[in-house]
Tab-separated table of C-alpha atoms and ligand atoms in Angstrom:
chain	number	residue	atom	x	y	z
A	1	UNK	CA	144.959	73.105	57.177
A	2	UNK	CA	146.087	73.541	53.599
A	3	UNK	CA	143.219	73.899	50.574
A	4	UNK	CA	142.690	70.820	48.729
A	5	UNK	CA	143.210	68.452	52.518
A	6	UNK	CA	140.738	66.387	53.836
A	7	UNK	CA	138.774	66.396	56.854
A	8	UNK	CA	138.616	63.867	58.978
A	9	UNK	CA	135.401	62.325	58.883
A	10	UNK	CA	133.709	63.468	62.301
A	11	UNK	CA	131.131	61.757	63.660
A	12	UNK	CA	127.649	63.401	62.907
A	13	UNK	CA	126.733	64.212	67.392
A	14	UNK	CA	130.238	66.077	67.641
A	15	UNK	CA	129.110	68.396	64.527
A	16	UNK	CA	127.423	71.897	66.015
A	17	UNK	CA	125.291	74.316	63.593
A	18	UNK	CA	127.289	77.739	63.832
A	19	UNK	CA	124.792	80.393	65.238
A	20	UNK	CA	123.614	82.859	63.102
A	21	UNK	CA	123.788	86.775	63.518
A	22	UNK	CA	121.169	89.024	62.348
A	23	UNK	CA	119.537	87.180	59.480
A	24	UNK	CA	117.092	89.010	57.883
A	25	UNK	CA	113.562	87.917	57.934
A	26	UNK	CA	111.792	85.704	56.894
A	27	UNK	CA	114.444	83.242	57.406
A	28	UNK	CA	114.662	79.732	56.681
A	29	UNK	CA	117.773	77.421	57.013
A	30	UNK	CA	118.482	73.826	57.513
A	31	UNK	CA	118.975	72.353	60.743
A	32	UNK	CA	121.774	70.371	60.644
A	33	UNK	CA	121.663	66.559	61.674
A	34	UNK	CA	117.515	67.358	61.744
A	35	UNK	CA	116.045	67.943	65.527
A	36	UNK	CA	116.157	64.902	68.134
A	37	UNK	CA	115.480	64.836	71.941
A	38	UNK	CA	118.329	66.795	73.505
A	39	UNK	CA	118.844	69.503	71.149
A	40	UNK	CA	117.716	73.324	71.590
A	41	UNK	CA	117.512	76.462	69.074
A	42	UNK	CA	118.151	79.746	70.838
A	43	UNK	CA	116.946	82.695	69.578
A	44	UNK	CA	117.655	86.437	70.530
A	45	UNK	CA	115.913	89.395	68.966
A	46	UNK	CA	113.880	92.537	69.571
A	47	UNK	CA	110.412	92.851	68.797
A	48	UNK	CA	109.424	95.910	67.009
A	49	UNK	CA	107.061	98.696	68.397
A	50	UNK	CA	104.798	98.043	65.781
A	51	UNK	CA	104.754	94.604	65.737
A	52	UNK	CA	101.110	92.142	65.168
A	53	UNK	CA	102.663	88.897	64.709
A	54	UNK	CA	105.805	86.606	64.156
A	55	UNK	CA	106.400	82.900	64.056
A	56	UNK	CA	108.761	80.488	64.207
A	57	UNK	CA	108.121	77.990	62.626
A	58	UNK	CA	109.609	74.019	62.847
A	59	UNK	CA	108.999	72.428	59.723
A	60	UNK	CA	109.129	68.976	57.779
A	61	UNK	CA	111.290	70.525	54.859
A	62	UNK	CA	111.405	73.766	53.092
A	63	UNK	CA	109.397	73.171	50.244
A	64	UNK	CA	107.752	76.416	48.998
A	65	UNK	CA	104.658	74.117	47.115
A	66	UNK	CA	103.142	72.122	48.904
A	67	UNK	CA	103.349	73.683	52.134
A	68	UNK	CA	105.737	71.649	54.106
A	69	UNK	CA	104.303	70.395	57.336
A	70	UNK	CA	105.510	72.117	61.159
A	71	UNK	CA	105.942	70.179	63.722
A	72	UNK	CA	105.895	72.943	65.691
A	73	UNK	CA	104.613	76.459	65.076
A	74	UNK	CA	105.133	79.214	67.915
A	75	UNK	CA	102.922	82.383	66.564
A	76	UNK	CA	102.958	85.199	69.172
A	77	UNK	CA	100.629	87.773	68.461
A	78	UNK	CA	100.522	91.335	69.495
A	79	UNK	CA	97.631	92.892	67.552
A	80	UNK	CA	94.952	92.128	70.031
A	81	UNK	CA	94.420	93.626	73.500
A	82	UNK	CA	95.605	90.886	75.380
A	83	UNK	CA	99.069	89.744	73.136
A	84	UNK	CA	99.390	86.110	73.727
A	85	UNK	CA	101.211	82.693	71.536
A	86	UNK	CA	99.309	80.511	69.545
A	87	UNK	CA	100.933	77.012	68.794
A	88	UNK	CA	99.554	74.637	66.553
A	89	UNK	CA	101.346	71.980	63.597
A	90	UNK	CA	100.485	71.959	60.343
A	91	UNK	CA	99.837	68.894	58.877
A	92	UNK	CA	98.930	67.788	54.730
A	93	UNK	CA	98.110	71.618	54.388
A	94	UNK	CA	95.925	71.968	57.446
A	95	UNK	CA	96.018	73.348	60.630
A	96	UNK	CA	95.332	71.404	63.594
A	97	UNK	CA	93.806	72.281	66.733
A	98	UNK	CA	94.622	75.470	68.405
A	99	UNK	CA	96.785	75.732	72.082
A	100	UNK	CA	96.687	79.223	73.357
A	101	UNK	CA	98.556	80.300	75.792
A	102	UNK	CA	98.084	83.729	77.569
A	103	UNK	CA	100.375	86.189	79.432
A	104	UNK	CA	103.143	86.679	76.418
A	105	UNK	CA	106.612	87.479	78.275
A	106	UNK	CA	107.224	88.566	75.116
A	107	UNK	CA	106.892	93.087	74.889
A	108	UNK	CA	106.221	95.291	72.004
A	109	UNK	CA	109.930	97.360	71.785
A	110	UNK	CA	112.273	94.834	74.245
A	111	UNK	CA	114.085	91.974	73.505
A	112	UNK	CA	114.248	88.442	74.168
A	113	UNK	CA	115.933	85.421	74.418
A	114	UNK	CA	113.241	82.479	73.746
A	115	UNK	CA	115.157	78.699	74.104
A	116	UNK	CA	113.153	75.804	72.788
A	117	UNK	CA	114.304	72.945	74.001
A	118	UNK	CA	113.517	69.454	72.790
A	119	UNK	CA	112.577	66.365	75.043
A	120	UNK	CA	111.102	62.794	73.728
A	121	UNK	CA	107.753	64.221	73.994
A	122	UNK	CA	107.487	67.413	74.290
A	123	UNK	CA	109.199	70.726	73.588
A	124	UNK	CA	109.744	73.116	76.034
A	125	UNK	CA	109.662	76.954	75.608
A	126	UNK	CA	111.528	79.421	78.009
A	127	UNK	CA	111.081	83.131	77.810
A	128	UNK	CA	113.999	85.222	79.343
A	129	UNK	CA	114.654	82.504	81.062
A	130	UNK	CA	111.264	81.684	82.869
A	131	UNK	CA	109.503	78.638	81.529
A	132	UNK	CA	106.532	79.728	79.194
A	133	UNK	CA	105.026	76.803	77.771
A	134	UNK	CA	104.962	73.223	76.920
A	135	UNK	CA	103.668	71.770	73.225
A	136	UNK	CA	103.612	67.641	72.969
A	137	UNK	CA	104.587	66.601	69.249
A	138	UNK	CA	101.759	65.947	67.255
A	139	UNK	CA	103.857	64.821	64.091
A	140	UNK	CA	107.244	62.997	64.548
A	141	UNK	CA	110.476	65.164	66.060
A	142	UNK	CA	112.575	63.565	63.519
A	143	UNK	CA	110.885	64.707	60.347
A	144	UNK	CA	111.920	68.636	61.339
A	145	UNK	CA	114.956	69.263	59.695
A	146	UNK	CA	113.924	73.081	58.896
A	147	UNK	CA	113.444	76.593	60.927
A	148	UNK	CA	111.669	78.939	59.202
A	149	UNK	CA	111.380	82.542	61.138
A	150	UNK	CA	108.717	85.122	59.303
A	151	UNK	CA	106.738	88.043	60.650
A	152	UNK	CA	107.284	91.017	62.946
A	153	UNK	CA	110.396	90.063	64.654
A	154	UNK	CA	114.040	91.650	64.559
A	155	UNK	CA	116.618	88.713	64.626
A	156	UNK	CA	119.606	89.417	66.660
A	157	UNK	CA	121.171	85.751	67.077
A	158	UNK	CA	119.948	82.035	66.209
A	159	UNK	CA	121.772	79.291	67.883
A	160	UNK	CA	121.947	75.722	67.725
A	161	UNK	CA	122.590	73.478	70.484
A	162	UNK	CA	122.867	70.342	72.685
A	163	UNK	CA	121.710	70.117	76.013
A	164	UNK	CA	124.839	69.621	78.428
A	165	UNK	CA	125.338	65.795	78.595
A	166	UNK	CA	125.917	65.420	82.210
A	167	UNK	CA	122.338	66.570	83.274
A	168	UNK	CA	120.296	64.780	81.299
A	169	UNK	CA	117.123	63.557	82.341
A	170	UNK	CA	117.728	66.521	84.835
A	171	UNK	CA	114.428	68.561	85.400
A	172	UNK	CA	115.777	71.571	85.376
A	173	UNK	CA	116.016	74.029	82.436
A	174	UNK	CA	119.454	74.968	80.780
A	175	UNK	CA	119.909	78.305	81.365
A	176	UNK	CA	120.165	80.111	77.918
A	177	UNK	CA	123.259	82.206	77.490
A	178	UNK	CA	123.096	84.601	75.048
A	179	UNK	CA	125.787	84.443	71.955
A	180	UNK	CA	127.365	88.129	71.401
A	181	UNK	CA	128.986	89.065	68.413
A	182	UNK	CA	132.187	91.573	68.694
A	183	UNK	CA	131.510	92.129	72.657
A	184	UNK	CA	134.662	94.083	74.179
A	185	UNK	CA	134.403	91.639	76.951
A	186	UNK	CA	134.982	88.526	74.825
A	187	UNK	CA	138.224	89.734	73.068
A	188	UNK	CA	140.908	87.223	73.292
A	189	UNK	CA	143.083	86.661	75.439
A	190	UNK	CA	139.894	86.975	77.706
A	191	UNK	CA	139.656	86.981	81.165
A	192	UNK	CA	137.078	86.654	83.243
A	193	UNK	CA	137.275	86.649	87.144
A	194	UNK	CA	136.268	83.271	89.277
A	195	UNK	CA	135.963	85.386	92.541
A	196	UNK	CA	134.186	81.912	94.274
A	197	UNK	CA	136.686	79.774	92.704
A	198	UNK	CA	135.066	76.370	91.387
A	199	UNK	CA	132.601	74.487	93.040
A	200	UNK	CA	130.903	70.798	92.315
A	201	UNK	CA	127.687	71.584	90.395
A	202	UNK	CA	129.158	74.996	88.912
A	203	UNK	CA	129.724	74.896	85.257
A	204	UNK	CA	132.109	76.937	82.409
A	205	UNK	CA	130.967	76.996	78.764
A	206	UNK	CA	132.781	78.678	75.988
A	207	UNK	CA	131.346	78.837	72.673
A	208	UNK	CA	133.607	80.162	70.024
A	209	UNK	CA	134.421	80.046	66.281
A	210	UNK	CA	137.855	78.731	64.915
A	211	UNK	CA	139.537	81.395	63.037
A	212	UNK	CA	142.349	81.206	59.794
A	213	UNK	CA	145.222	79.552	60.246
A	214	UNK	CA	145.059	78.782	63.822
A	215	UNK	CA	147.682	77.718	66.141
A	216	UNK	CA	146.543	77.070	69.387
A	217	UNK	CA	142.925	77.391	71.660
A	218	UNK	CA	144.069	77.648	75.271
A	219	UNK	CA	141.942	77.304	78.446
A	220	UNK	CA	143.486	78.089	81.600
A	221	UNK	CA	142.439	77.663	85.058
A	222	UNK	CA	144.581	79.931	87.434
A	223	UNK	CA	144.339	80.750	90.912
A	224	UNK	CA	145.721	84.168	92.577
A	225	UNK	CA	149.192	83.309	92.051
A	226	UNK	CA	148.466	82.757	88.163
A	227	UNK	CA	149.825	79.349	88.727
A	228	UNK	CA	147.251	76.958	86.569
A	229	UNK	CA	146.368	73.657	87.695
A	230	UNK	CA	144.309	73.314	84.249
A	231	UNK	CA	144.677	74.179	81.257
A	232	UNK	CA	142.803	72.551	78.302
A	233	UNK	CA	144.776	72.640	74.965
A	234	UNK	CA	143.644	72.417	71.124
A	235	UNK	CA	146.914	72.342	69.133
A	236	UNK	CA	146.561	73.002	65.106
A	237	UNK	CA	150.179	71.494	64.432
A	238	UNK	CA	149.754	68.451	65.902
A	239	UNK	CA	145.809	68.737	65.293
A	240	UNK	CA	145.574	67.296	69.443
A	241	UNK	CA	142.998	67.961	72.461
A	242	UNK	CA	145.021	67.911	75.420
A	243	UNK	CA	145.099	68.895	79.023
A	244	UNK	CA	147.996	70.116	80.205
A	245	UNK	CA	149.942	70.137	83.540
A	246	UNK	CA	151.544	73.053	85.811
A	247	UNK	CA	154.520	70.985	84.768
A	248	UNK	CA	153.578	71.161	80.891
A	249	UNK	CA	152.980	67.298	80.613
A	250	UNK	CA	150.275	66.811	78.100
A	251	UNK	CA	147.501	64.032	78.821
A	252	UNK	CA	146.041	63.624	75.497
A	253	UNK	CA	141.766	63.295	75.017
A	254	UNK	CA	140.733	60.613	72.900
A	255	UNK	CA	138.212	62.447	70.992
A	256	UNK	CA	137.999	63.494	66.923
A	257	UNK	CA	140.359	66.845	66.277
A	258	UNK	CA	137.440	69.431	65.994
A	259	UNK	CA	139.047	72.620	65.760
A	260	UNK	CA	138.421	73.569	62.279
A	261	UNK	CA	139.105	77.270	60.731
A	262	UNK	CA	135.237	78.720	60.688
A	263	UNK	CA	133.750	75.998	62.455
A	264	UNK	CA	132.110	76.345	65.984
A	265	UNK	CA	132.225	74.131	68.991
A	266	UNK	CA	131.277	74.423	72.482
A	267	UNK	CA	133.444	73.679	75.442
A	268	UNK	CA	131.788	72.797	78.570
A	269	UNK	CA	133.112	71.591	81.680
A	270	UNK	CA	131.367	70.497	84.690
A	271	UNK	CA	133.090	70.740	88.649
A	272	UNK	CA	133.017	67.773	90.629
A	273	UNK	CA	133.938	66.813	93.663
A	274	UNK	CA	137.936	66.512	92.927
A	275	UNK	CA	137.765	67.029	89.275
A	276	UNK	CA	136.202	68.574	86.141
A	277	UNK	CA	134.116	66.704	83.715
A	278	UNK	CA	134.679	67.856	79.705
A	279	UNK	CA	132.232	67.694	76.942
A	280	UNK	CA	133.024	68.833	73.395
A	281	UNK	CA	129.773	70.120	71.127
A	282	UNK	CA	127.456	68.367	73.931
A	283	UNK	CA	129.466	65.103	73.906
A	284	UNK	CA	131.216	63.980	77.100
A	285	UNK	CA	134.524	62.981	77.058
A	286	UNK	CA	135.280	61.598	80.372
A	287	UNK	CA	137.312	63.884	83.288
A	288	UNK	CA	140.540	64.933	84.609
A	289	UNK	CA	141.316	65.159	88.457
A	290	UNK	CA	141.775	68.226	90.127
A	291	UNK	CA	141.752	68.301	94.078
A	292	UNK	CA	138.917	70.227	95.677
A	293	UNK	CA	141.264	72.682	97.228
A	294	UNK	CA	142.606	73.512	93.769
A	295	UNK	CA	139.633	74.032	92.147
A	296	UNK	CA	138.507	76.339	95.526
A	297	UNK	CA	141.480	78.086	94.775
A	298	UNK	CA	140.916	79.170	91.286
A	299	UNK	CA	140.425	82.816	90.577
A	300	UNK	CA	140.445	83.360	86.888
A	301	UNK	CA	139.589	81.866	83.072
A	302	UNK	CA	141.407	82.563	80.814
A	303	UNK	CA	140.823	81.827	76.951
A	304	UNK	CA	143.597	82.460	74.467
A	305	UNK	CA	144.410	81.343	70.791
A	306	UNK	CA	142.962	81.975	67.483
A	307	UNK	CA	139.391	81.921	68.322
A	308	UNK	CA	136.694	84.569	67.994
A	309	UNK	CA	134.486	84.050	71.049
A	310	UNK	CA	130.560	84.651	71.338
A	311	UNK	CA	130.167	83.472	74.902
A	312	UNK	CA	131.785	82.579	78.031
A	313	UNK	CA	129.849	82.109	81.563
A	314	UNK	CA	131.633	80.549	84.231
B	401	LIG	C1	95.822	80.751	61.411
B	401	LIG	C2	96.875	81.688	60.842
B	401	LIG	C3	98.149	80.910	60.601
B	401	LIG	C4	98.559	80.172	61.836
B	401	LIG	C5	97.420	79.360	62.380
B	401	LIG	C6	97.782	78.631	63.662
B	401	LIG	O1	94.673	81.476	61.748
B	401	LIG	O2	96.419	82.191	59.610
B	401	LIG	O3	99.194	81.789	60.201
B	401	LIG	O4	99.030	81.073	62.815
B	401	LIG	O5	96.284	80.173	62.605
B	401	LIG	O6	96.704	77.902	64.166
């Protein structure tokens, strides 16, 4: 894209936050599009040896005076003999009442990956990956449009996301993949082995920034003979999402062009029985057909173009 042209507009569920690497603390930023139910904040860090408290802190604005309310404040604290997380909300300048919750995951010296994840009622928190806690809203979800992080904490990665579309409802937890920043194992092309090949149930997501001037974002599905019965296609010249055949014929996605330099998106797709399901930045966008023997068959991703890539799990 040349200076000066315009964007497409795009509409507002197919726009993701970009994470965030090391910010230093405190932190405060805007949440982009505000929180609703389905959406989750990720956050990696360490906490220091000589930590007594951080919080993060889900608030109604970023005013500095008056206070702006929190939805939802997670305070772990370290300082007394038995560490534990103290959630409350602040509302008109006052605290509210108190839920303490003991046996902190969360160690002096290690680090972390916390998810909060937002439902209609209720956010849940997940420590490492084991569920932690539960808070119910006490003041509207959609009045939090701000994350404020302060305290003892050493911020490694922030992330914003949506919860995969095709499991919603589901009870079970996302699982919280961690973003990395300049890993070796996430240098494009990339690679990663599918020693099981691809099962219904079993799911790939690739989260990646677009970088300048790009020409192409390739996602191949190959099996041992490196033949590829899928392969997913951005294309910058002809600004189309496309999958493509062993034969080259493009089937083209119905979906707004995305793939903007510096902007991040998420690429998920789902197995199913004789096909894959795709969603873009948490938004599905319907399936393409791939025999079960196929997908069985599969023995490597492969990501190529002009992306910088901060996580793959398949
Ligand atoms: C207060 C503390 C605040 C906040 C609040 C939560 O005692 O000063 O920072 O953590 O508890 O209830």
């Amino acid at each position: 894209m040349s200076p000066g042209e315009k964007l497409d507009p795009i509409p507002d569920g197919f726009i993701l936050q970009p994470p965030v690497f090391h910010p230093v603390v405190p932190y405060v930023t805007t949440i982009f599009g505000g929180l609703h139910a389905g959406k989750m904040v990720m956050l990696q860090g360490v906490v220091p040896l000589d930590a007594h408290r951080f919080q993060v802190d889900f608030q109604c604005g970023c005013s500095l005076s008056p206070r702006p309310d929190i939805a939802f404040h997670f305070n772990p604290r370290f300082h007394t003999a038995k560490p534990h997380v103290i959630c409350n909300a602040l509302h008109g300048g006052r605290w509210q009442r108190e839920a303490r919750w003991p046996h902190l995951a969360l160690q002096k010296g290690s680090s972390f990956l916390i998810l909060f994840l937002f439902g209609n009622e209720e956010v849940k928190v997940s420590v490492n990956g084991q569920h932690f806690l539960h808070f119910r809203y006490r003041l509207p979800l959609s009045h939090v449009d701000t994350l404020g992080i302060f305290g003892d904490i050493l911020v490694e990665a922030v992330g914003f996301l949506n919860i995969n579309p095709f499991v919603e409802g589901s009870r079970e937890y996302p699982a919280g993949h961690p973003f990395l920043l300049m890993s070796p194992r996430l240098e494009v092309p990339c690679s990663q082995a599918l020693p099981q090949g691809l099962w219904p149930g079993q799911v790939i997501i690739v989260r990646a920034l677009v970088l300048q001037e790009p020409k192409h974002f390739t996602l191949s599905l190959r099996d041992q003979a490196s033949r590829a019965p899928v392969t997913l296609r951005a294309s910058f010249t002809d600004r189309t999402l496309a999958w493509i055949s062993p034969w080259g014929q493009k089937k083209l996605i119905s979906a707004p062009f995305l793939f903007y330099p510096q902007r991040f998106f998420e690429v998920l797709l789902l197995c199913q029985e004789g096909g894959l399901k795709l969603a873009l930045n948490g938004q599905g966008l319907g399936a393409t057909s791939v025999n079960q023997q196929a997908l069985e068959q599969l023995r490597e991703l492969r990501l190529s173009g002009s992306v910088q890539l901060y996580c793959v799990h398949s």
